[in-house]
Coordinates of C-alpha atoms in Angstrom, one line a residue:
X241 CA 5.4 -8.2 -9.9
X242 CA 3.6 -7.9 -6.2
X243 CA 4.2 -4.0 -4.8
X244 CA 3.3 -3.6 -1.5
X245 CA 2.3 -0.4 -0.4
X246 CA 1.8 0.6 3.5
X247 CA 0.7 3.6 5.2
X248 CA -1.3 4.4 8.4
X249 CA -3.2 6.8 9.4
X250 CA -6.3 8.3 6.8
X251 CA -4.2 6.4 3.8
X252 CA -3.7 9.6 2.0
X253 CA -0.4 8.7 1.2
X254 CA -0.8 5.4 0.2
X255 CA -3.7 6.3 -1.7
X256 CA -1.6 8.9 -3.8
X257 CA 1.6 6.0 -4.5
X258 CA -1.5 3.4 -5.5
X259 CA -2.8 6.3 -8.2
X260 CA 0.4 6.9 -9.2
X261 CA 2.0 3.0 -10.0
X262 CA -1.3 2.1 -11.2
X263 CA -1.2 5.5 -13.9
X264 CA 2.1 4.2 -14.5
X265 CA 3.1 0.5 -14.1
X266 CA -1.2 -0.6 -15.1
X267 CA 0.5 -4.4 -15.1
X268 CA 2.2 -4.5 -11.8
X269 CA -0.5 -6.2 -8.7
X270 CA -0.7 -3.7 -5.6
X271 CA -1.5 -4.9 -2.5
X272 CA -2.2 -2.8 0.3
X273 CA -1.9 -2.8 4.0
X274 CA -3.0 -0.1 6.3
X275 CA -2.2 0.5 10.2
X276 CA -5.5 0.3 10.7
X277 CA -8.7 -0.1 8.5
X278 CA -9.0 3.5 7.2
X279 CA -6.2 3.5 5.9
X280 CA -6.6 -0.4 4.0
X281 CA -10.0 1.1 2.8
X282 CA -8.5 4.2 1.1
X283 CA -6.1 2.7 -0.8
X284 CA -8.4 0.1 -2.1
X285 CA -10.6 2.8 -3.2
X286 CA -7.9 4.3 -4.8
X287 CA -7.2 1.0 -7.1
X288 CA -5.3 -1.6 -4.9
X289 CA -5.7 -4.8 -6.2
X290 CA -6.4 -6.2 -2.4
X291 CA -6.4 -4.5 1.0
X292 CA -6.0 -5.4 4.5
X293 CA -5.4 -3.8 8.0
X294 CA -3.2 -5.7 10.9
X295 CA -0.5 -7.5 12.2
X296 CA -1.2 -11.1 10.6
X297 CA -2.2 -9.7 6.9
X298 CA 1.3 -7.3 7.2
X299 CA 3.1 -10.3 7.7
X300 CA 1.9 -12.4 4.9
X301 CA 1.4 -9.6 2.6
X302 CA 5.3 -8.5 3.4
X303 CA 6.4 -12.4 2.1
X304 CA 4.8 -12.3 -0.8
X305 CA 5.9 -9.0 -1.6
X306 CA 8.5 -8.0 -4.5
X307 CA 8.8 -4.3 -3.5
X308 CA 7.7 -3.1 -0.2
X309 CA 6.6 0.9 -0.3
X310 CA 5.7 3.0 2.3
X311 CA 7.0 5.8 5.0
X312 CA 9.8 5.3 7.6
X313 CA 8.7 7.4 10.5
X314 CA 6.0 9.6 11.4
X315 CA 7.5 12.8 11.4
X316 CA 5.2 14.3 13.2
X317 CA 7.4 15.0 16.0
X318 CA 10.3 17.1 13.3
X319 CA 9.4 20.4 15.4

């Protein structure tokens, strides 16, 4: 199984979910795929599998993908 795992930003989110399946699921592949290259790096650090930053690598790596993980909306602007 492929898990996808997306985030933006420093990754610190990302980082935590790749930890966690990794603790977890050690036989599932992670890819990774940051908004921008901070974020890809930190999650590789953390134990992706592979890691890449932009709009062509988000694509391919969302085909291949069984499971797509990752935040829906910033919430930054909540208040």
């Amino acid at each position: 199984m492929n898990i996808l795992i997306m985030d933006g930003q420093g990754g610190r989110l990302g980082s935590l979910l790749v930890e966690a399946i990794r603790q977890r699921f050690p036989q599932v592949y992670l890819s990774a795929v940051g908004t921008n290259a901070m974020a890809a790096a930190a999650m590789k650090k953390a134990g992706a599998h592979q890691a890449a930053s932009g709009e062509n690598p988000t694509l391919v790596a969302c085909r291949k993908a069984d499971v797509i993980i990752g935040c829906a909306g910033g919430g930054s602007n909540l208040g």
